[in-house]
PDB file of N, CA and C in Angstrom:
ATOM      1  N   MET A   1       4.095  -4.013 -13.980  1.00  0.00           N
ATOM      2  CA  MET A   1       5.455  -3.594 -14.233  1.00  0.00           C
ATOM      3  C   MET A   1       6.261  -3.860 -12.972  1.00  0.00           C
ATOM      4  N   SER A   2       7.436  -4.375 -13.134  1.00  0.00           N
ATOM      5  CA  SER A   2       8.235  -4.699 -11.964  1.00  0.00           C
ATOM      6  C   SER A   2       9.709  -4.497 -12.246  1.00  0.00           C
ATOM      7  N   GLN A   3      10.423  -4.070 -11.238  1.00  0.00           N
ATOM      8  CA  GLN A   3      11.870  -3.957 -11.339  1.00  0.00           C
ATOM      9  C   GLN A   3      12.562  -4.941 -10.410  1.00  0.00           C
ATOM     10  N   SER A   4      11.908  -5.328  -9.354  1.00  0.00           N
ATOM     11  CA  SER A   4      12.600  -6.071  -8.313  1.00  0.00           C
ATOM     12  C   SER A   4      12.222  -7.551  -8.231  1.00  0.00           C
ATOM     13  N   ASN A   5      11.213  -7.987  -8.932  1.00  0.00           N
ATOM     14  CA  ASN A   5      10.767  -9.364  -8.774  1.00  0.00           C
ATOM     15  C   ASN A   5       9.853  -9.729  -9.936  1.00  0.00           C
ATOM     16  N   HIS A   6       9.403 -10.956  -9.968  1.00  0.00           N
ATOM     17  CA  HIS A   6       8.464 -11.368 -11.014  1.00  0.00           C
ATOM     18  C   HIS A   6       7.039 -11.018 -10.609  1.00  0.00           C
ATOM     19  N   VAL A   7       6.202 -10.899 -11.588  1.00  0.00           N
ATOM     20  CA  VAL A   7       4.793 -10.624 -11.349  1.00  0.00           C
ATOM     21  C   VAL A   7       3.980 -11.675 -12.100  1.00  0.00           C
ATOM     22  N   HIS A   8       3.053 -12.280 -11.413  1.00  0.00           N
ATOM     23  CA  HIS A   8       2.142 -13.247 -12.018  1.00  0.00           C
ATOM     24  C   HIS A   8       0.757 -12.868 -11.541  1.00  0.00           C
ATOM     25  N   ALA A   9      -0.022 -12.234 -12.399  1.00  0.00           N
ATOM     26  CA  ALA A   9      -1.364 -11.799 -12.035  1.00  0.00           C
ATOM     27  C   ALA A   9      -2.382 -12.606 -12.834  1.00  0.00           C
ATOM     28  N   VAL A  10      -3.459 -12.973 -12.187  1.00  0.00           N
ATOM     29  CA  VAL A  10      -4.479 -13.825 -12.790  1.00  0.00           C
ATOM     30  C   VAL A  10      -5.813 -13.081 -12.781  1.00  0.00           C
ATOM     31  N   ILE A  11      -6.530 -13.137 -13.892  1.00  0.00           N
ATOM     32  CA  ILE A  11      -7.852 -12.536 -13.990  1.00  0.00           C
ATOM     33  C   ILE A  11      -8.889 -13.641 -13.798  1.00  0.00           C
ATOM     34  N   HIS A  12      -9.854 -13.377 -12.908  1.00  0.00           N
ATOM     35  CA  HIS A  12     -10.922 -14.332 -12.629  1.00  0.00           C
ATOM     36  C   HIS A  12     -12.281 -13.701 -12.906  1.00  0.00           C
ATOM     37  N   LYS A  13     -13.203 -14.506 -13.367  1.00  0.00           N
ATOM     38  CA  LYS A  13     -14.606 -14.122 -13.469  1.00  0.00           C
ATOM     39  C   LYS A  13     -15.379 -15.090 -12.591  1.00  0.00           C
ATOM     40  N   ASN A  14     -16.047 -14.549 -11.585  1.00  0.00           N
ATOM     41  CA  ASN A  14     -16.793 -15.393 -10.643  1.00  0.00           C
ATOM     42  C   ASN A  14     -15.920 -16.511 -10.076  1.00  0.00           C
ATOM     43  N   ASP A  15     -14.701 -16.157  -9.681  1.00  0.00           N
ATOM     44  CA  ASP A  15     -13.734 -17.083  -9.073  1.00  0.00           C
ATOM     45  C   ASP A  15     -13.260 -18.193 -10.016  1.00  0.00           C
ATOM     46  N   ARG A  16     -13.457 -18.031 -11.318  1.00  0.00           N
ATOM     47  CA  ARG A  16     -12.959 -19.000 -12.298  1.00  0.00           C
ATOM     48  C   ARG A  16     -11.883 -18.337 -13.138  1.00  0.00           C
ATOM     49  N   PHE A  17     -10.790 -19.053 -13.385  1.00  0.00           N
ATOM     50  CA  PHE A  17      -9.660 -18.542 -14.152  1.00  0.00           C
ATOM     51  C   PHE A  17     -10.092 -18.116 -15.552  1.00  0.00           C
ATOM     52  N   VAL A  18      -9.621 -16.948 -15.988  1.00  0.00           N
ATOM     53  CA  VAL A  18      -9.895 -16.456 -17.334  1.00  0.00           C
ATOM     54  C   VAL A  18      -8.585 -16.272 -18.106  1.00  0.00           C
ATOM     55  N   ALA A  19      -7.612 -15.582 -17.502  1.00  0.00           N
ATOM     56  CA  ALA A  19      -6.358 -15.287 -18.190  1.00  0.00           C
ATOM     57  C   ALA A  19      -5.298 -14.904 -17.168  1.00  0.00           C
ATOM     58  N   TYR A  20      -4.043 -14.840 -17.608  1.00  0.00           N
ATOM     59  CA  TYR A  20      -2.973 -14.406 -16.717  1.00  0.00           C
ATOM     60  C   TYR A  20      -1.959 -13.573 -17.483  1.00  0.00           C
ATOM     61  N   VAL A  21      -1.125 -12.892 -16.735  1.00  0.00           N
ATOM     62  CA  VAL A  21       0.000 -12.151 -17.290  1.00  0.00           C
ATOM     63  C   VAL A  21       1.196 -12.398 -16.376  1.00  0.00           C
ATOM     64  N   TYR A  22       2.380 -12.521 -16.978  1.00  0.00           N
ATOM     65  CA  TYR A  22       3.600 -12.820 -16.217  1.00  0.00           C
ATOM     66  C   TYR A  22       4.724 -11.959 -16.750  1.00  0.00           C
ATOM     67  N   THR A  23       5.537 -11.441 -15.855  1.00  0.00           N
ATOM     68  CA  THR A  23       6.773 -10.765 -16.240  1.00  0.00           C
ATOM     69  C   THR A  23       7.834 -11.074 -15.193  1.00  0.00           C
ATOM     70  N   ASP A  24       9.081 -11.110 -15.600  1.00  0.00           N
ATOM     71  CA  ASP A  24      10.176 -11.416 -14.679  1.00  0.00           C
ATOM     72  C   ASP A  24      11.335 -10.483 -14.960  1.00  0.00           C
ATOM     73  N   SER A  25      11.719  -9.711 -13.964  1.00  0.00           N
ATOM     74  CA  SER A  25      12.852  -8.812 -14.134  1.00  0.00           C
ATOM     75  C   SER A  25      13.965  -9.126 -13.154  1.00  0.00           C
ATOM     76  N   SER A  26      13.846 -10.201 -12.402  1.00  0.00           N
ATOM     77  CA  SER A  26      14.840 -10.501 -11.376  1.00  0.00           C
ATOM     78  C   SER A  26      16.222 -10.681 -11.995  1.00  0.00           C
ATOM     79  N   GLY A  27      17.191 -10.019 -11.390  1.00  0.00           N
ATOM     80  CA  GLY A  27      18.564 -10.137 -11.843  1.00  0.00           C
ATOM     81  C   GLY A  27      18.941  -9.222 -12.991  1.00  0.00           C
ATOM     82  N   HIS A  28      17.987  -8.521 -13.579  1.00  0.00           N
ATOM     83  CA  HIS A  28      18.287  -7.674 -14.727  1.00  0.00           C
ATOM     84  C   HIS A  28      18.418  -6.202 -14.359  1.00  0.00           C
ATOM     85  N   ASN A  29      17.898  -5.817 -13.198  1.00  0.00           N
ATOM     86  CA  ASN A  29      17.911  -4.427 -12.745  1.00  0.00           C
ATOM     87  C   ASN A  29      17.317  -3.488 -13.784  1.00  0.00           C
ATOM     88  N   LYS A  30      16.335  -3.954 -14.513  1.00  0.00           N
ATOM     89  CA  LYS A  30      15.621  -3.156 -15.510  1.00  0.00           C
ATOM     90  C   LYS A  30      14.129  -3.320 -15.264  1.00  0.00           C
ATOM     91  N   TRP A  31      13.363  -2.373 -15.739  1.00  0.00           N
ATOM     92  CA  TRP A  31      11.913  -2.472 -15.640  1.00  0.00           C
ATOM     93  C   TRP A  31      11.397  -3.380 -16.753  1.00  0.00           C
ATOM     94  N   ASN A  32      10.649  -4.377 -16.397  1.00  0.00           N
ATOM     95  CA  ASN A  32       9.969  -5.232 -17.358  1.00  0.00           C
ATOM     96  C   ASN A  32       8.471  -5.105 -17.143  1.00  0.00           C
ATOM     97  N   SER A  33       7.721  -5.289 -18.196  1.00  0.00           N
ATOM     98  CA  SER A  33       6.272  -5.185 -18.044  1.00  0.00           C
ATOM     99  C   SER A  33       5.597  -6.274 -18.848  1.00  0.00           C
ATOM    100  N   GLY A  34       4.384  -6.568 -18.472  1.00  0.00           N
ATOM    101  CA  GLY A  34       3.557  -7.512 -19.194  1.00  0.00           C
ATOM    102  C   GLY A  34       2.152  -6.958 -19.267  1.00  0.00           C
ATOM    103  N   SER A  35       1.411  -7.388 -20.272  1.00  0.00           N
ATOM    104  CA  SER A  35       0.034  -6.917 -20.386  1.00  0.00           C
ATOM    105  C   SER A  35      -0.820  -8.002 -21.026  1.00  0.00           C
ATOM    106  N   ASN A  36      -2.115  -7.820 -20.892  1.00  0.00           N
ATOM    107  CA  ASN A  36      -3.058  -8.752 -21.489  1.00  0.00           C
ATOM    108  C   ASN A  36      -4.371  -8.004 -21.674  1.00  0.00           C
ATOM    109  N   ALA A  37      -5.145  -8.432 -22.619  1.00  0.00           N
ATOM    110  CA  ALA A  37      -6.471  -7.858 -22.844  1.00  0.00           C
ATOM    111  C   ALA A  37      -7.475  -9.006 -22.890  1.00  0.00           C
ATOM    112  N   VAL A  38      -8.591  -8.818 -22.212  1.00  0.00           N
ATOM    113  CA  VAL A  38      -9.614  -9.854 -22.138  1.00  0.00           C
ATOM    114  C   VAL A  38     -10.966  -9.205 -22.385  1.00  0.00           C
ATOM    115  N   ILE A  39     -11.788  -9.840 -23.205  1.00  0.00           N
ATOM    116  CA  ILE A  39     -13.153  -9.387 -23.425  1.00  0.00           C
ATOM    117  C   ILE A  39     -14.075 -10.426 -22.810  1.00  0.00           C
ATOM    118  N   LEU A  40     -14.925  -9.985 -21.882  1.00  0.00           N
ATOM    119  CA  LEU A  40     -15.828 -10.892 -21.187  1.00  0.00           C
ATOM    120  C   LEU A  40     -17.270 -10.444 -21.365  1.00  0.00           C
ATOM    121  N   GLU A  41     -18.156 -11.398 -21.515  1.00  0.00           N
ATOM    122  CA  GLU A  41     -19.576 -11.088 -21.467  1.00  0.00           C
ATOM    123  C   GLU A  41     -20.008 -11.230 -20.013  1.00  0.00           C
ATOM    124  N   LEU A  42     -20.509 -10.148 -19.459  1.00  0.00           N
ATOM    125  CA  LEU A  42     -20.893 -10.147 -18.051  1.00  0.00           C
ATOM    126  C   LEU A  42     -22.390  -9.951 -17.898  1.00  0.00           C
ATOM    127  N   LYS A  43     -22.911 -10.559 -16.862  1.00  0.00           N
ATOM    128  CA  LYS A  43     -24.312 -10.388 -16.506  1.00  0.00           C
ATOM    129  C   LYS A  43     -24.373  -9.735 -15.125  1.00  0.00           C
ATOM    130  N   ARG A  44     -25.498  -9.164 -14.805  1.00  0.00           N
ATOM    131  CA  ARG A  44     -25.669  -8.527 -13.494  1.00  0.00           C
ATOM    132  C   ARG A  44     -25.283  -9.528 -12.401  1.00  0.00           C
ATOM    133  N   GLY A  45     -24.436  -9.091 -11.493  1.00  0.00           N
ATOM    134  CA  GLY A  45     -24.000  -9.945 -10.387  1.00  0.00           C
ATOM    135  C   GLY A  45     -22.676 -10.649 -10.630  1.00  0.00           C
ATOM    136  N   ASP A  46     -22.180 -10.687 -11.890  1.00  0.00           N
ATOM    137  CA  ASP A  46     -20.878 -11.287 -12.155  1.00  0.00           C
ATOM    138  C   ASP A  46     -19.782 -10.459 -11.477  1.00  0.00           C
ATOM    139  N   ARG A  47     -18.707 -11.127 -11.078  1.00  0.00           N
ATOM    140  CA  ARG A  47     -17.579 -10.463 -10.435  1.00  0.00           C
ATOM    141  C   ARG A  47     -16.321 -10.729 -11.232  1.00  0.00           C
ATOM    142  N   VAL A  48     -15.538  -9.692 -11.478  1.00  0.00           N
ATOM    143  CA  VAL A  48     -14.241  -9.809 -12.146  1.00  0.00           C
ATOM    144  C   VAL A  48     -13.184  -9.347 -11.155  1.00  0.00           C
ATOM    145  N   SER A  49     -12.103 -10.132 -11.036  1.00  0.00           N
ATOM    146  CA  SER A  49     -11.038  -9.756 -10.110  1.00  0.00           C
ATOM    147  C   SER A  49      -9.677 -10.027 -10.728  1.00  0.00           C
ATOM    148  N   VAL A  50      -8.690  -9.292 -10.254  1.00  0.00           N
ATOM    149  CA  VAL A  50      -7.298  -9.510 -10.627  1.00  0.00           C
ATOM    150  C   VAL A  50      -6.576  -9.894  -9.353  1.00  0.00           C
ATOM    151  N   LYS A  51      -5.977 -11.070  -9.342  1.00  0.00           N
ATOM    152  CA  LYS A  51      -5.304 -11.581  -8.151  1.00  0.00           C
ATOM    153  C   LYS A  51      -3.830 -11.812  -8.472  1.00  0.00           C
ATOM    154  N   SER A  52      -2.980 -11.479  -7.526  1.00  0.00           N
ATOM    155  CA  SER A  52      -1.548 -11.661  -7.703  1.00  0.00           C
ATOM    156  C   SER A  52      -1.106 -12.976  -7.095  1.00  0.00           C
ATOM    157  N   ASN A  53      -0.333 -13.743  -7.854  1.00  0.00           N
ATOM    158  CA  ASN A  53       0.288 -14.961  -7.338  1.00  0.00           C
ATOM    159  C   ASN A  53       1.767 -14.715  -7.060  1.00  0.00           C
ATOM    160  N   SER A  54       2.177 -13.448  -7.036  1.00  0.00           N
ATOM    161  CA  SER A  54       3.574 -13.092  -6.822  1.00  0.00           C
ATOM    162  C   SER A  54       3.941 -13.261  -5.356  1.00  0.00           C
ATOM    163  N   SER A  55       5.231 -13.137  -5.078  1.00  0.00           N
ATOM    164  CA  SER A  55       5.703 -13.285  -3.710  1.00  0.00           C
ATOM    165  C   SER A  55       5.340 -12.080  -2.856  1.00  0.00           C
ATOM    166  N   PHE A  56       4.809 -11.057  -3.447  1.00  0.00           N
ATOM    167  CA  PHE A  56       4.344  -9.877  -2.723  1.00  0.00           C
ATOM    168  C   PHE A  56       3.099  -9.394  -3.429  1.00  0.00           C
ATOM    169  N   ASN A  57       2.384  -8.458  -2.816  1.00  0.00           N
ATOM    170  CA  ASN A  57       1.187  -7.950  -3.464  1.00  0.00           C
ATOM    171  C   ASN A  57       1.592  -7.167  -4.702  1.00  0.00           C
ATOM    172  N   PHE A  58       0.664  -6.539  -5.369  1.00  0.00           N
ATOM    173  CA  PHE A  58       0.954  -5.910  -6.648  1.00  0.00           C
ATOM    174  C   PHE A  58       2.148  -4.971  -6.562  1.00  0.00           C
ATOM    175  N   PRO A  59       2.991  -4.993  -7.573  1.00  0.00           N
ATOM    176  CA  PRO A  59       4.261  -4.263  -7.567  1.00  0.00           C
ATOM    177  C   PRO A  59       4.103  -2.775  -7.845  1.00  0.00           C
ATOM    178  N   GLU A  60       5.191  -2.175  -8.272  1.00  0.00           N
ATOM    179  CA  GLU A  60       5.312  -0.733  -8.412  1.00  0.00           C
ATOM    180  C   GLU A  60       4.230  -0.089  -9.280  1.00  0.00           C
ATOM    181  N   ALA A  61       3.836  -0.688 -10.382  1.00  0.00           N
ATOM    182  CA  ALA A  61       2.854  -0.085 -11.287  1.00  0.00           C
ATOM    183  C   ALA A  61       1.931  -1.165 -11.830  1.00  0.00           C
ATOM    184  N   THR A  62       0.691  -1.165 -11.368  1.00  0.00           N
ATOM    185  CA  THR A  62      -0.297  -2.125 -11.813  1.00  0.00           C
ATOM    186  C   THR A  62      -1.590  -1.380 -12.129  1.00  0.00           C
ATOM    187  N   TYR A  63      -2.158  -1.652 -13.296  1.00  0.00           N
ATOM    188  CA  TYR A  63      -3.373  -0.976 -13.713  1.00  0.00           C
ATOM    189  C   TYR A  63      -4.398  -1.972 -14.190  1.00  0.00           C
ATOM    190  N   PHE A  64      -5.653  -1.723 -13.879  1.00  0.00           N
ATOM    191  CA  PHE A  64      -6.756  -2.533 -14.349  1.00  0.00           C
ATOM    192  C   PHE A  64      -7.849  -1.570 -14.806  1.00  0.00           C
ATOM    193  N   THR A  65      -8.369  -1.803 -16.007  1.00  0.00           N
ATOM    194  CA  THR A  65      -9.426  -0.951 -16.543  1.00  0.00           C
ATOM    195  C   THR A  65     -10.566  -1.836 -17.020  1.00  0.00           C
ATOM    196  N   GLY A  66     -11.765  -1.469 -16.661  1.00  0.00           N
ATOM    197  CA  GLY A  66     -12.949  -2.177 -17.137  1.00  0.00           C
ATOM    198  C   GLY A  66     -13.891  -1.207 -17.836  1.00  0.00           C
ATOM    199  N   LEU A  67     -14.464  -1.635 -18.928  1.00  0.00           N
ATOM    200  CA  LEU A  67     -15.373  -0.787 -19.703  1.00  0.00           C
ATOM    201  C   LEU A  67     -16.679  -1.519 -19.967  1.00  0.00           C
ATOM    202  N   LYS A  68     -17.761  -0.791 -19.924  1.00  0.00           N
ATOM    203  CA  LYS A  68     -19.058  -1.340 -20.301  1.00  0.00           C
ATOM    204  C   LYS A  68     -19.338  -0.873 -21.724  1.00  0.00           C
ATOM    205  N   ILE A  69     -19.529  -1.840 -22.612  1.00  0.00           N
ATOM    206  CA  ILE A  69     -19.764  -1.510 -24.023  1.00  0.00           C
ATOM    207  C   ILE A  69     -21.189  -1.870 -24.391  1.00  0.00           C
TER     208      ILE A  69
END
């Protein structure tokens, strides 16, 4: 969620691109948000990360949730 700039966050599994989310609120002075859901099959030792490609690190409200099913 961002009010002051765009957000471009990328989800990686073992340093390989999986998905991204983008939102842009620049110039609107309103809160904009973006979301995405990804289901991954993971094995012991796999790494999942969320990396920001924005002009600053993660903005005002950023959440990441992982579940083992």
